[in-house]
Coordinates of C-alpha atoms in Angstrom, one line a residue:
Chain X
X1 CA 77.4 68.8 108.5
X2 CA 79.2 70.5 105.6
X3 CA 77.8 73.7 104.2
X4 CA 78.7 74.8 100.8
X5 CA 78.8 78.5 99.8
X6 CA 79.0 79.5 96.2
X7 CA 80.4 82.9 95.7
X8 CA 79.1 83.1 92.1
X9 CA 75.6 82.1 92.9
X10 CA 72.6 84.4 92.4
X11 CA 71.3 83.3 95.8
X12 CA 72.7 85.7 98.5
X13 CA 75.2 84.1 100.9
X14 CA 72.9 84.5 104.0
X15 CA 70.1 82.6 102.1
X16 CA 72.5 79.9 101.1
X17 CA 73.5 79.4 104.8
X18 CA 69.8 79.5 105.8
X19 CA 68.8 77.0 103.2
X20 CA 71.5 74.5 103.9
X21 CA 70.9 74.6 107.7
X22 CA 67.2 74.0 107.0
X23 CA 68.1 71.1 104.7
X24 CA 70.5 69.8 107.4
X25 CA 67.7 69.8 110.0
X26 CA 65.4 68.1 107.6
X27 CA 67.9 65.3 106.7
X28 CA 68.8 64.8 110.3
X29 CA 72.4 65.9 109.9
X30 CA 71.6 68.6 112.4
X31 CA 69.8 67.1 115.4
X32 CA 67.4 68.7 117.8
X33 CA 69.3 70.8 120.4
X34 CA 72.5 70.7 118.4
X35 CA 74.9 73.6 119.0
X36 CA 75.5 75.8 115.9
X37 CA 78.7 77.7 115.5
X38 CA 78.8 81.3 116.8
X39 CA 78.2 84.1 114.3
X40 CA 81.8 85.2 114.6
X41 CA 83.3 81.7 114.3
X42 CA 81.2 80.9 111.2
X43 CA 82.0 84.3 109.6
X44 CA 85.7 83.8 110.3
X45 CA 85.6 80.3 108.9
X46 CA 84.0 81.3 105.6
X47 CA 85.7 84.7 105.4
X48 CA 82.5 86.6 105.2
X49 CA 81.0 89.5 107.1
X50 CA 79.6 88.7 110.5
X51 CA 76.4 90.6 109.5
X52 CA 75.8 88.0 106.7
X53 CA 75.8 85.1 109.2
X54 CA 73.8 87.1 111.7
X55 CA 71.2 87.7 109.1
X56 CA 70.9 84.0 108.3
X57 CA 70.6 83.1 112.0
X58 CA 67.9 85.8 112.5
X59 CA 65.9 84.4 109.6
X60 CA 66.2 80.9 111.0
X61 CA 65.2 82.1 114.4
X62 CA 62.2 84.0 113.1
X63 CA 61.2 80.9 111.2
X64 CA 61.4 78.9 114.3
X65 CA 64.2 76.5 113.3
X66 CA 66.8 77.7 115.9
X67 CA 67.0 79.3 119.3
X68 CA 69.6 81.9 120.2
X69 CA 70.6 83.2 123.5
X70 CA 73.6 85.2 124.7
X71 CA 74.8 82.3 127.0
X72 CA 74.5 79.3 124.8
X73 CA 74.7 80.8 121.3
X74 CA 72.6 79.2 118.6
X75 CA 71.0 75.8 118.8
X76 CA 68.6 73.8 116.7
X77 CA 65.1 73.9 118.4
X78 CA 64.2 70.8 120.3
X79 CA 60.7 70.9 118.9
X80 CA 60.1 72.7 115.7
X81 CA 56.5 73.9 115.0
X82 CA 54.8 71.4 112.7
X83 CA 52.1 73.3 110.8
X84 CA 51.8 70.3 108.5
X85 CA 51.5 72.7 105.6
X86 CA 53.8 74.7 103.3
X87 CA 54.0 78.5 103.8
X88 CA 52.4 80.7 101.1
X89 CA 55.9 81.7 99.9
X90 CA 57.0 78.0 99.5
X91 CA 53.7 77.1 97.8
X92 CA 54.5 79.8 95.2
X93 CA 58.0 78.5 94.8
X94 CA 56.7 74.9 94.4
X95 CA 54.2 76.2 91.8
X96 CA 57.1 77.7 89.9
X97 CA 59.1 74.5 90.0
X98 CA 56.1 72.4 88.8
X99 CA 55.5 74.9 86.0
X100 CA 59.1 74.7 84.9
X101 CA 59.0 70.9 85.0
X102 CA 55.8 70.9 82.8
X103 CA 57.4 73.3 80.3
X104 CA 60.5 71.1 80.3
X105 CA 58.3 68.2 79.3
X106 CA 58.7 66.2 82.6
X107 CA 56.0 63.6 83.2
X108 CA 54.0 63.7 86.5
X109 CA 55.3 60.2 87.3
X110 CA 58.9 61.3 86.9
X111 CA 58.2 64.4 89.0
X112 CA 56.6 62.3 91.7
X113 CA 59.6 59.9 91.7
X114 CA 62.0 62.8 92.1
X115 CA 60.1 64.3 95.0
X116 CA 59.8 60.8 96.5
X117 CA 63.7 60.5 96.3
X118 CA 64.2 63.9 97.8
X119 CA 61.7 63.1 100.6
X120 CA 63.7 60.1 101.5
X121 CA 67.1 62.0 101.6
Chain T
X1 CA 125.5 80.3 109.3
X2 CA 126.3 77.0 107.6
X3 CA 124.3 75.1 110.3
X4 CA 121.4 77.5 109.6
X5 CA 121.6 77.6 105.8
X6 CA 121.9 73.9 105.0
X7 CA 118.9 72.6 106.9
X8 CA 116.8 75.6 105.7
X9 CA 117.5 74.7 102.1
X10 CA 116.9 71.0 102.7
X11 CA 113.6 71.6 104.5
X12 CA 112.4 74.0 101.8
X13 CA 113.4 71.4 99.1
X14 CA 111.4 68.6 100.7
X15 CA 108.4 70.7 101.5
X16 CA 108.1 72.5 98.2
X17 CA 109.1 69.9 95.7
X18 CA 107.2 66.7 96.5
X19 CA 108.4 63.4 95.0
X20 CA 105.1 61.5 94.7
X21 CA 102.8 64.3 93.7
X22 CA 99.7 62.0 93.3
X23 CA 99.6 61.6 97.1
X24 CA 100.0 65.3 97.9
X25 CA 97.3 67.7 98.7
X26 CA 98.9 70.5 96.6
X27 CA 101.4 70.6 93.8
X28 CA 103.4 73.9 93.7
X29 CA 100.6 75.6 95.6
X30 CA 97.9 74.4 93.2
X31 CA 95.3 72.0 94.7
X32 CA 95.8 68.5 93.5
X33 CA 92.6 67.5 91.7
X34 CA 91.1 64.3 90.4
X35 CA 91.4 65.7 86.9
X36 CA 95.2 65.7 87.3
X37 CA 95.2 62.0 88.1
X38 CA 93.4 60.9 85.0
X39 CA 95.4 59.2 82.2
X40 CA 95.4 62.3 80.1
X41 CA 96.1 64.7 82.9
X42 CA 98.7 62.6 84.8
X43 CA 101.2 62.6 81.9
X44 CA 101.2 66.4 81.6
X45 CA 101.4 67.0 85.3
X46 CA 104.2 64.5 85.7
X47 CA 106.2 66.3 83.0
X48 CA 105.7 69.6 84.7
X49 CA 106.6 68.3 88.1
X50 CA 109.6 66.3 87.0
X51 CA 111.0 69.3 85.0
X52 CA 110.7 71.7 87.9
X53 CA 111.8 69.2 90.6
X54 CA 114.9 68.6 88.5
X55 CA 115.6 72.4 88.4
X56 CA 115.1 72.5 92.2
X57 CA 117.5 69.6 92.7
X58 CA 120.1 71.4 90.6
X59 CA 119.6 74.6 92.6
X60 CA 119.8 72.7 95.9
X61 CA 123.1 71.0 94.9
X62 CA 124.6 74.4 93.7
X63 CA 123.5 76.1 97.0
X64 CA 124.9 73.2 99.1
X65 CA 128.2 73.4 97.2
X66 CA 128.4 77.1 97.8
X67 CA 127.5 76.7 101.4
X68 CA 130.4 74.3 101.9
X69 CA 132.7 76.4 99.8
X70 CA 132.0 79.4 101.9
X71 CA 133.4 77.6 105.0
X72 CA 136.8 78.2 103.5
X73 CA 136.4 81.9 102.8
X74 CA 139.0 83.8 104.9
X75 CA 137.9 86.4 107.5
X76 CA 134.8 86.2 109.7
X77 CA 133.1 89.4 108.2
X78 CA 133.5 88.3 104.6
X79 CA 132.3 84.8 105.5
X80 CA 129.2 86.1 107.4
X81 CA 128.4 88.5 104.6
X82 CA 128.8 85.9 101.9
X83 CA 126.5 83.5 103.8
X84 CA 123.9 86.2 104.3
X85 CA 124.0 87.0 100.6
X86 CA 123.8 83.3 99.7
X87 CA 120.8 82.8 102.0
X88 CA 119.0 85.8 100.4
X89 CA 119.8 84.6 96.9
X90 CA 119.0 81.0 97.8
X91 CA 115.5 82.0 99.2
X92 CA 114.7 83.8 95.9
X93 CA 116.2 81.3 93.5
X94 CA 114.7 78.3 95.3
X95 CA 111.2 79.7 94.8
X96 CA 111.6 80.2 91.0
X97 CA 110.9 76.5 89.9
X98 CA 108.0 76.5 92.4
X99 CA 106.5 79.8 90.9
X100 CA 107.0 78.5 87.3
X101 CA 105.4 75.1 88.2
X102 CA 102.5 77.0 89.8
X103 CA 101.8 79.1 86.8
X104 CA 102.1 76.2 84.4
X105 CA 99.7 74.1 86.4
X106 CA 97.2 77.0 86.5
X107 CA 97.5 77.3 82.7
X108 CA 97.0 73.5 82.4
X109 CA 93.8 73.8 84.5
X110 CA 92.4 76.1 81.9
X111 CA 93.5 73.7 79.1
X112 CA 91.5 70.9 81.0
X113 CA 88.5 73.3 81.0
X114 CA 88.5 73.6 84.8
X115 CA 86.6 76.8 85.6
X116 CA 87.0 78.1 89.2
X117 CA 83.7 77.6 91.0
X118 CA 84.6 79.8 93.9
X119 CA 82.9 77.4 96.3
X120 CA 83.7 77.5 100.0
X121 CA 83.1 74.7 102.4
X122 CA 82.6 74.8 106.2
X123 CA 81.9 71.9 108.5
X124 CA 79.5 73.1 111.1
X125 CA 80.8 70.5 113.6
X126 CA 84.3 71.8 113.4
X127 CA 83.8 75.6 113.2
X128 CA 85.4 77.3 116.2
X129 CA 85.6 74.0 118.1
X130 CA 88.8 72.4 117.0
X131 CA 91.7 73.6 119.2
X132 CA 94.9 71.7 120.1
X133 CA 97.1 74.4 121.8
X134 CA 98.0 73.5 125.3
X135 CA 97.5 77.0 126.6
X136 CA 98.9 76.5 130.1
X137 CA 102.0 74.9 128.6
X138 CA 102.8 77.8 126.3
X139 CA 101.9 80.4 128.9
X140 CA 104.2 78.6 131.4
X141 CA 107.0 78.7 128.9
X142 CA 106.6 82.4 128.5
X143 CA 106.3 83.0 132.3
X144 CA 109.6 81.0 132.6
X145 CA 111.1 83.3 130.0
X146 CA 110.1 86.4 131.9
X147 CA 111.6 84.9 135.1
X148 CA 114.9 84.3 133.3
X149 CA 114.9 87.9 132.2
X150 CA 114.3 89.0 135.8
X151 CA 117.1 86.7 137.0
X152 CA 119.5 88.2 134.5
X153 CA 118.5 91.7 135.5
X154 CA 118.9 90.9 139.2
X155 CA 122.4 89.5 138.4
X156 CA 123.2 92.7 136.5
X157 CA 122.0 94.8 139.4
X158 CA 124.2 92.6 141.7
X159 CA 121.2 91.6 143.8
X160 CA 121.7 87.9 143.0
X161 CA 125.2 86.5 144.0
X162 CA 126.2 85.6 140.5
X163 CA 129.3 87.5 139.3
X164 CA 129.5 88.6 135.7
X165 CA 133.1 89.6 136.0
X166 CA 134.1 92.2 133.4
X167 CA 130.5 92.3 132.2
X168 CA 129.2 93.7 135.4
X169 CA 127.2 96.9 135.1
X170 CA 127.1 96.6 131.3
X171 CA 123.6 95.1 131.3
X172 CA 124.7 93.1 128.3
X173 CA 123.5 89.9 129.8
X174 CA 120.0 91.3 130.4
X175 CA 119.9 92.7 126.9
X176 CA 121.0 89.4 125.3
X177 CA 118.6 87.3 127.4
X178 CA 115.7 89.6 126.6
X179 CA 116.4 89.3 122.9
X180 CA 116.3 85.5 123.1
X181 CA 113.2 85.4 125.3
X182 CA 111.6 88.0 123.0
X183 CA 111.2 85.1 120.5
X184 CA 108.8 83.5 123.0
X185 CA 106.7 86.6 123.1
X186 CA 106.4 86.5 119.3
X187 CA 105.6 82.7 119.3
X188 CA 102.7 83.2 121.8
X189 CA 100.4 85.2 119.6
X190 CA 101.4 83.1 116.5
X191 CA 100.5 79.9 118.4
X192 CA 97.1 81.3 119.4
X193 CA 96.5 82.6 115.9
X194 CA 97.2 79.3 114.2
X195 CA 95.1 77.5 116.8
X196 CA 92.2 79.6 115.7
X197 CA 92.7 79.2 112.0
X198 CA 89.8 78.0 109.9
X199 CA 89.5 74.3 109.8
X200 CA 90.0 72.6 106.4
X201 CA 87.2 70.6 105.0
X202 CA 88.8 67.5 103.5
X203 CA 86.0 65.0 103.8
X204 CA 82.2 64.8 104.0
X205 CA 82.7 63.0 107.3
X206 CA 82.9 65.6 110.2
X207 CA 85.0 63.2 112.3
X208 CA 87.7 63.0 109.7
X209 CA 87.7 66.8 109.4
X210 CA 87.9 67.2 113.2
X211 CA 90.7 64.7 113.6
X212 CA 92.7 66.0 110.7
X213 CA 92.5 69.7 111.8
X214 CA 93.2 68.8 115.4
X215 CA 96.3 66.8 114.5
X216 CA 97.5 69.5 112.3
X217 CA 97.0 72.2 114.9
X218 CA 98.6 70.0 117.6
X219 CA 101.7 69.5 115.5
X220 CA 102.1 73.3 115.1
X221 CA 101.3 73.9 118.8
X222 CA 104.0 71.4 119.9
X223 CA 106.4 73.0 117.6
X224 CA 105.8 76.5 119.1
X225 CA 106.0 75.2 122.7
X226 CA 109.3 73.4 121.9
X227 CA 110.8 76.5 120.4
X228 CA 109.8 78.5 123.5
X229 CA 111.6 76.0 125.7
X230 CA 114.6 75.9 123.5
X231 CA 114.8 79.7 123.8
X232 CA 114.5 79.5 127.6
X233 CA 117.3 77.0 127.8
X234 CA 119.4 79.2 125.5
X235 CA 118.6 82.2 127.7
X236 CA 119.7 80.3 130.8
X237 CA 122.9 79.2 129.0
X238 CA 123.5 82.9 128.2
X239 CA 123.5 83.8 131.9
X240 CA 125.8 80.9 132.5
X241 CA 128.3 81.9 129.9
X242 CA 128.4 85.5 131.1
X243 CA 130.0 84.2 134.3
X244 CA 133.1 83.3 132.3
X245 CA 135.7 85.7 131.1
X246 CA 136.5 83.9 127.8
X247 CA 133.0 83.7 126.4
X248 CA 133.8 83.6 122.7
X249 CA 134.2 79.9 122.2
X250 CA 131.5 78.9 124.6
X251 CA 129.0 81.3 123.1
X252 CA 129.9 80.1 119.6
X253 CA 129.3 76.4 120.6
X254 CA 126.0 77.4 122.3
X255 CA 124.8 79.3 119.2
X256 CA 125.6 76.2 117.1
X257 CA 123.6 74.0 119.5
X258 CA 120.8 76.5 119.6
X259 CA 120.5 76.6 115.8
X260 CA 120.7 72.8 115.6
X261 CA 117.9 72.5 118.2
X262 CA 115.7 75.0 116.3
X263 CA 116.4 73.1 113.0
X264 CA 115.7 69.8 114.7
X265 CA 112.3 71.0 116.0
X266 CA 111.6 72.4 112.5
X267 CA 112.5 69.1 110.9
X268 CA 110.3 67.1 113.3
X269 CA 107.4 69.5 112.6
X270 CA 108.0 69.2 108.8
X271 CA 108.2 65.4 109.0
X272 CA 105.0 65.2 111.1
X273 CA 103.2 67.5 108.5
X274 CA 104.2 65.3 105.6
X275 CA 103.2 62.1 107.5
X276 CA 99.8 63.7 108.5
X277 CA 99.0 64.8 104.9
X278 CA 100.0 61.4 103.6
X279 CA 97.7 59.7 106.2
X280 CA 94.7 61.7 105.1
X281 CA 95.6 61.9 101.4
X282 CA 92.9 59.4 100.5
X283 CA 90.2 61.7 102.1
X284 CA 91.5 64.8 100.4
X285 CA 90.6 66.1 97.0
X286 CA 87.0 65.1 97.3
X287 CA 86.0 68.5 98.5
X288 CA 88.3 71.0 96.8
X289 CA 87.9 74.7 97.3
X290 CA 89.3 76.2 94.1
X291 CA 91.1 79.2 95.5
X292 CA 94.2 78.7 93.4
X293 CA 93.8 82.0 91.6
X294 CA 93.9 83.9 94.9
X295 CA 97.4 82.5 95.5
X296 CA 99.8 84.6 93.4
X297 CA 102.7 82.3 92.3
X298 CA 101.3 79.9 94.9
X299 CA 102.9 81.9 97.7
X300 CA 101.1 85.3 98.1
X301 CA 97.4 85.3 99.1
X302 CA 95.4 88.1 97.6
X303 CA 91.6 87.7 98.0
X304 CA 89.5 90.8 98.2
X305 CA 86.4 88.7 99.0
X306 CA 88.0 87.2 102.1
X307 CA 87.6 89.2 105.3
X308 CA 90.3 87.3 107.1
X309 CA 93.7 89.0 107.6
X310 CA 95.7 85.8 108.2
X311 CA 95.4 82.5 106.5
X312 CA 97.3 79.3 106.6
X313 CA 100.2 79.0 104.3
X314 CA 100.0 76.7 101.3
X315 CA 103.6 75.5 101.7
X316 CA 105.8 75.8 104.7
X317 CA 105.3 76.6 108.3
X318 CA 102.6 78.8 109.9
X319 CA 100.5 81.4 108.1
X320 CA 100.6 84.3 105.8
X321 CA 98.6 87.5 105.3
X322 CA 95.8 88.3 102.9
X323 CA 97.4 91.1 100.9
X324 CA 94.0 92.4 99.8
X325 CA 92.9 93.1 103.4
X326 CA 93.4 96.8 104.3
X327 CA 95.7 95.8 107.2
X328 CA 97.4 93.2 105.0
X329 CA 98.4 96.0 102.5
X330 CA 100.0 98.0 105.3
X331 CA 101.8 94.9 106.6
X332 CA 103.0 94.0 103.1
X333 CA 104.4 97.5 102.6
X334 CA 106.1 97.3 106.0
X335 CA 107.5 93.8 105.3
X336 CA 108.7 95.1 101.9
X337 CA 110.4 98.0 103.6
X338 CA 112.1 95.6 106.1
X339 CA 113.4 93.4 103.3
X340 CA 114.7 96.4 101.2
X341 CA 116.1 98.0 104.5
X342 CA 118.0 94.8 105.4
X343 CA 119.5 94.6 101.9
X344 CA 120.6 98.2 102.1
X345 CA 122.0 97.5 105.6
X346 CA 123.9 94.6 104.2
X347 CA 125.4 96.8 101.4
X348 CA 126.3 99.4 104.0
X349 CA 128.1 96.8 106.2
X350 CA 129.9 95.4 103.1
X351 CA 131.0 99.0 102.2
X352 CA 132.1 99.4 105.8
X353 CA 134.2 96.3 105.7
X354 CA 135.9 97.3 102.5
X355 CA 136.6 100.9 103.5
X356 CA 139.5 101.6 105.8
X357 CA 139.0 104.0 108.7
X358 CA 140.6 107.4 108.6
X359 CA 141.7 109.3 111.7
X360 CA 143.4 112.7 111.1
X361 CA 144.2 115.8 113.0
X362 CA 143.6 119.0 111.1
X363 CA 142.4 122.5 112.1
X364 CA 142.9 121.6 115.7
X365 CA 140.3 118.9 115.5
X366 CA 140.6 115.1 115.5
X367 CA 138.3 113.7 112.8
X368 CA 137.3 110.1 112.7
X369 CA 136.0 109.2 109.3
X370 CA 134.7 106.1 107.6
X371 CA 132.1 106.6 104.8
X372 CA 131.1 109.7 106.8
X373 CA 132.5 111.8 109.7
X374 CA 131.6 110.1 112.9
X375 CA 133.6 111.8 115.7
X376 CA 135.0 115.3 115.8
X377 CA 137.0 116.1 118.9
X378 CA 138.1 119.7 119.2
X379 CA 141.6 120.3 120.7
X380 CA 140.0 122.6 123.3
X381 CA 137.9 119.6 124.7
X382 CA 140.8 117.3 125.2
X383 CA 142.0 116.8 128.8
X384 CA 144.7 114.2 128.2
X385 CA 146.2 112.0 125.5
X386 CA 148.1 108.8 126.0
X387 CA 149.1 105.9 123.8
X388 CA 149.3 102.1 124.4
X389 CA 149.3 98.6 123.0
X390 CA 145.9 97.2 121.9
X391 CA 146.7 94.0 123.8
X392 CA 146.2 96.0 127.0
X393 CA 142.6 96.8 126.1
X394 CA 139.7 94.6 126.9
X395 CA 136.7 96.1 125.1
X396 CA 133.1 94.8 125.2
X397 CA 130.8 96.2 122.6
X398 CA 127.6 97.7 124.0
X399 CA 126.4 99.3 120.7
X400 CA 128.3 99.7 117.5
X401 CA 130.4 97.8 115.0
X402 CA 132.9 95.1 115.7
X403 CA 134.6 93.9 112.6
X404 CA 138.0 92.6 111.8
X405 CA 139.2 95.9 110.5
X406 CA 137.0 98.3 112.4
X407 CA 135.7 98.6 116.0
X408 CA 133.6 101.6 116.6
X409 CA 130.8 102.8 118.7
X410 CA 130.0 102.5 122.4
X411 CA 132.2 100.1 124.3
X412 CA 133.0 99.1 127.9
X413 CA 136.8 99.3 128.0
X414 CA 138.7 97.7 130.9
X415 CA 135.6 98.0 133.1
X416 CA 134.9 101.7 132.2
X417 CA 131.5 102.1 130.7
X418 CA 130.5 104.5 127.9
X419 CA 133.9 104.7 126.1
X420 CA 133.9 105.6 122.4
X421 CA 136.0 103.4 120.1
X422 CA 137.2 104.2 116.7
X423 CA 140.1 101.9 115.8
X424 CA 141.4 99.2 113.6
X425 CA 142.0 96.2 115.8
X426 CA 144.9 95.2 113.4
X427 CA 146.8 98.4 114.1
X428 CA 148.3 97.1 117.3
X429 CA 148.5 100.6 118.9
X430 CA 145.8 102.9 120.2
X431 CA 145.5 106.5 121.4
X432 CA 143.4 107.3 124.4
X433 CA 141.8 110.7 124.4
X434 CA 140.0 111.9 127.5
X435 CA 137.6 114.8 127.2
X436 CA 135.2 116.2 129.8
X437 CA 132.3 114.1 128.3
X438 CA 133.8 110.9 127.0
X439 CA 136.9 108.7 126.7
X440 CA 137.9 107.9 123.1
X441 CA 140.1 105.1 122.0
X442 CA 141.2 105.7 118.4
X443 CA 143.8 104.4 116.0
X444 CA 145.0 104.6 112.4
X445 CA 145.1 101.5 110.2
X446 CA 148.7 100.8 111.1
X447 CA 150.9 101.2 114.2
X448 CA 153.1 103.7 112.4
X449 CA 150.1 105.8 111.3
X450 CA 148.8 105.7 114.9
X451 CA 152.2 106.7 116.4
X452 CA 152.5 109.6 113.9
X453 CA 149.0 110.8 114.8
X454 CA 149.8 110.5 118.6
X455 CA 153.0 112.5 118.2
X456 CA 151.3 115.4 116.4
X457 CA 148.3 115.3 118.7
X458 CA 150.4 115.2 122.0
X459 CA 152.7 118.0 120.7
X460 CA 149.7 120.1 119.9
X461 CA 147.8 119.5 123.2
X462 CA 150.9 120.2 125.3

């Protein structure tokens, strides 16, 4: 799985890493139990501080996407908790996106089509 | 020097100035992009490439002509110095069309409206997992090198039954073998470093990325291991040639073979690199990290946002340093000092070759002078003085200068260690001065000058 880090983005690098790993798990590019690179290896590869990668992994761990241990490093969890609902933070984010789509004049049908496409990715 | 210079220029030429730029990953250190290959872009890039390739071809021809011409320069010192100057000039001049091409392509990128995105890619399936260095093989080569040094030392200590003849007790063999094997000790960390370099992302397919990076690292690892074994063979050959009295010709032939072997290994490495990049060319340029602006003139990496100290070179063999890294700044200053120091040393050697030695006896002191006073032997220290023909001397340099018109420094003379030489080998005559501390062999620039000095010195000492 390829992750893309944009140095000019307003989104902090640790969040870019976190978001792309989540998207990778969702799309199936990262399978359950798959080994992730070590903090050191990933930071060396991208040329960023180890703390940045460590922070991304800590968030992913606290959110229940990955498991970390000293022996095996980081792995995608075999079973990720399925609450079958969005977190409050994500609901707020979705509300913002829907609002912006409305302001932009997007129809509900187009919006549904877009989410349908994304759901399938 | 000829064997060394010609392949160096040829390899540089073929690596730096590609013929078919459309299939290359980079052109003059600038990432080859799809925008360059469009109808509008291709014409401009083609004109830039053809103009600078033409300049490089002219420079190559001129350098090769000079290389061949220097073979006919009389005198070994002058020849060696001329070749060294030519190689220095060649390395600088050869990079000029490359640097010009780099800056023109960067300008053209702006004309095309390409704004650097500063996007980095990493393939999670290759990060930290792609290695190709056969670690036991390179460690074995280094262990073998250490054993060869030990063998040379045991010979010098007369523990092993190999006789070094006149070189016995000089530890010259151990010194030379150590210098050769030292190259292996430099190769070892470089091999490990390159094996741990970041993996390039050339495709969205992780398998392609893995195969490409593994093949690239294997090519370099094999190159490093072959150099280590070439060094070991050369070190063994050095022990062998020390068993012979007349080493000059054999050592010259061996140095030639050694340089050819190194050049051969480099040529194989370069050919494999070109083949590899050609093979994966269709997968490249889909994911382009636009870090061209961090490569000054396409050669020097300066990226304050990158925490890595060493990165893979854009053109050529191995890696280079990030000059924006704190340690990189120190290394850059150090390397700069080495380059300036070697140029100053070259000038000094040139001046030494052009300045005749002066040996005079005044105020009851023998003064040996060339560029500066080097030896001052007071009359009161002198135990005995004698004269002889230079053909009687067999001197082996331990530390010092051995040129056609000057031999000075610490030498082993006719089996006696620690002798001080200060003579012109062309003079034909020498004066041997024995003091309580050292034995000196000195001469003037001619036999007459030496005899006159001997007469005044012996008269004064008696």
